XYZ file of C-alpha atoms in Angstrom:
102
model
C 4.727 -1.997 -14.437
C 6.490 1.173 -13.278
C 4.305 1.174 -10.157
C 5.516 -2.257 -9.071
C 9.129 -1.385 -9.952
C 8.964 1.671 -7.680
C 7.585 -0.462 -4.854
C 10.225 -3.130 -5.294
C 12.899 -0.438 -4.942
C 11.528 0.458 -1.482
C 11.020 -2.980 0.026
C 13.545 -5.604 1.045
C 14.164 -8.974 -0.583
C 12.461 -10.747 2.337
C 9.297 -8.631 2.011
C 6.519 -9.827 -0.274
C 4.523 -7.888 -2.840
C 1.835 -9.459 -5.031
C -1.002 -8.214 -7.207
C -4.209 -9.090 -5.374
C -6.616 -8.255 -8.165
C -7.140 -5.434 -10.610
C -5.438 -2.411 -9.131
C -4.904 -3.882 -5.656
C -1.650 -5.187 -4.235
C -0.816 -6.951 -0.992
C 2.527 -6.112 0.570
C 3.819 -8.040 3.565
C 6.509 -6.152 5.461
C 8.372 -7.498 8.445
C 8.206 -4.054 10.071
C 6.264 -2.310 12.792
C 3.374 -0.027 11.896
C 5.320 3.258 11.930
C 8.147 1.857 9.782
C 5.596 0.396 7.345
C 3.857 3.781 7.100
C 7.219 5.462 6.478
C 8.008 3.026 3.645
C 4.551 3.466 2.096
C 4.644 7.265 2.306
C 8.130 7.417 0.783
C 6.955 5.124 -2.019
C 3.770 7.167 -2.487
C 5.840 10.337 -2.900
C 7.989 8.738 -5.571
C 4.942 7.341 -7.397
C 3.376 10.829 -7.433
C 6.593 12.359 -8.808
C 7.185 9.744 -11.510
C 3.791 8.596 -12.783
C 1.229 10.901 -14.381
C -2.185 9.843 -15.623
C -3.321 11.570 -18.819
C -7.048 12.359 -18.994
C -7.665 13.933 -22.407
C -4.546 16.057 -22.116
C -5.031 16.839 -18.417
C -2.192 15.247 -16.464
C -2.712 14.218 -12.869
C -0.206 12.480 -10.600
C -0.996 8.878 -9.706
C -1.638 8.248 -6.037
C -2.738 5.285 -3.968
C -4.461 4.430 -0.727
C -3.362 1.797 1.742
C -4.388 0.034 4.913
C -1.937 -1.142 7.564
C -2.386 -3.865 10.127
C 0.376 -4.839 12.519
C 0.363 -8.470 13.611
C 1.949 -9.364 16.913
C 3.590 -12.734 17.414
C 0.850 -13.636 19.901
C -1.981 -12.987 17.422
C -3.484 -15.805 15.453
C -5.578 -14.671 12.511
C -6.238 -16.384 9.225
C -5.124 -14.669 6.019
C -8.693 -14.024 4.818
C -9.536 -12.134 8.030
C -6.356 -10.060 7.744
C -6.927 -9.156 4.098
C -10.567 -8.209 4.764
C -9.487 -5.974 7.653
C -6.765 -4.200 5.666
C -9.066 -3.880 2.650
C -11.656 -2.072 4.808
C -8.944 0.261 6.130
C -7.790 1.036 2.600
C -11.336 1.960 1.534
C -11.709 4.150 4.633
C -8.543 5.943 3.558
C -9.864 6.363 -0.003
C -13.140 7.818 1.252
C -11.517 10.134 3.775
C -8.302 10.867 1.854
C -6.299 10.112 4.963
C -4.111 7.397 6.373
C -5.953 4.724 8.317
C -4.491 1.907 10.367
C -5.664 -0.788 12.731
């Protein structure tokens, strides 16, 4: 719950955030790639400062991985293709512990 509240504080009313399944969320931002990355990194920093996971007394800050895909007005892609692409980018980020975009 706190995770989604932190996100909602960083996105605008016209942006969309929805739980996609389990621990995955889809966030649609009407921003370019660099602005989206800035928003996500700022949010990630706040999540890491405010949410700790407790593993048998060992506290670790919560983090998250993300994938970004910028859609131009001339591009026509169906939502399933877009989500699959961003999902792959997010897993690449998880595996490499780095930001990945398309």
